[in-house]
Amino acid sequence: MSPGNAAEILILIAGLAILGISSGATTALTGIRRARLWHLFSTDREAGLEFEAQIGQYRSSLVVVRMVALVAAISSAILLAHEISDGLWWAILIAALAVSILQFFVEGQVRLIAAKDPERYFHGIAIPLAVLRKITRPVTRLTPLSSEAAFSHSLEDGDEVEKPLEEVREMQEIVSSPDRPAVPDEAEQEMIGAVMELKDTSVREVMTPRPDMEAVGDDESFDDVIKLMTERGRKRVPVYHESLDNIVGIIHYGDVLKAAHTGQKPAIKDLAKPVLFVPEFKKARDLLRDFLVKRVHMAVVVDEYGGVEGLVTLTDLVQEIVGDIAPEADSEVSMVKDGEAVFDGQVSIYEVNDNLETSLKGENYGTIGGFVLHHLGRLAKPGDRVHAEGVQVEVVSTAGRRIRKVRVKRLAPVPEQPPAA
């Protein structure tokens, strides 16, 4: 064997080894990210975002390393195959096939090792990986594969192939980490259940409906806008042009303050940043992923015709997960007695059914307020009553044209009359 052949074999082996190790590193980063990000975002969002960026940078570096290793392995394999074959094309075919088969087995075995204990695997390669990250940083900055794109790609790939059983195991790993009890407590179990339910919850169910939205026109004065945001405690407010169906951006309180401190009073439309529009039936879990990947906190919800239906924020999604766990955090439902309760008018039909064990259908409406309006056929006023579908609903209070509170009472089933003789 000539010295040239020995060098080619060494390059081939090294390339395959690097491919396997980097593939395992990607698997380990994915495993660490899921549990670590969950913990960080629930305790310190800034730390979570910093960790997310680091993971993205590592992933970008691994992409570059894998590309270089793959090119080196294929090139050396082609040179080796060319010496034992009659033509260049046969050499390329043989080399590509051999590298693909070897890569499949090497990467598969390393991925299995990394998946069993991702933290231990990552710690074993942390130093060389940190060096590679510094070496490849100039390249990763120039390539379109930014940390955000890499992070987004990993999320999408993982979520597309996730199965319910795998999700449950993931949650179990999170709550059984060293700094948590071996068995999840009741609050953790409820939180896990809430996260699992997010994939079946539509954005429409958690959004702030259009009548409750706070927005400003792009022609409003700078002073009026800063006064509104300060008095209402709003960090972000949608900006519209002429009508609420034409939202042109989101204005941030920080940008308003910066302008105020410099003594400037720019036009509101000049401060507005791009807005994220989402369809009303988008799943809440998918939107949460978009929020984290794109680093935005607010989205405008639109219907199938493009009309604005409402507003949803990152806080809304977080409250959907943890809101029911905090004691007395939810005043939308007040049980009076068994089979009777007072509900906020915007409470969903499904929540009424859960609390009172009723079976309201909600085919043409989504809330208990919509149920009342549907059966009344007109605007409601306090004292109005509806008897339908086995319940009695009394309007307790209204605000303008909206129903604020209703009292719902489950009615006893009417006994069937015996057939006439």
Coordinates of C-alpha atoms in Angstrom, one line a residue, residues 65 68 73 78 100 141 149-150 158 165 177 183 216 243 245 251 267 289 301 360 372 389-390 395 412:
V65 CA -18.0 20.6 10.5
V68 CA -16.2 19.5 5.6
A73 CA -14.6 11.4 3.3
I78 CA -13.3 8.5 -4.7
S100 CA -23.4 6.4 2.6
R141 CA -21.8 34.4 10.5
A149 CA -32.6 29.2 11.8
A150 CA -30.8 26.2 13.3
G158 CA -38.4 17.2 16.3
L165 CA -45.4 8.6 24.1
S177 CA -34.0 16.1 36.9
V183 CA -42.1 11.9 41.5
V216 CA -53.7 52.9 18.4
S243 CA -59.4 50.6 10.7
D245 CA -58.7 45.3 10.1
I251 CA -45.2 49.6 18.8
A267 CA -44.7 59.6 14.0
R289 CA -42.8 27.5 19.2
V301 CA -55.2 36.7 15.0
L360 CA -73.8 22.2 25.2
V372 CA -77.0 33.3 25.0
E389 CA -80.1 22.2 25.9
G390 CA -80.7 21.3 29.5
V395 CA -77.5 37.3 32.1
A412 CA -83.0 18.2 35.8

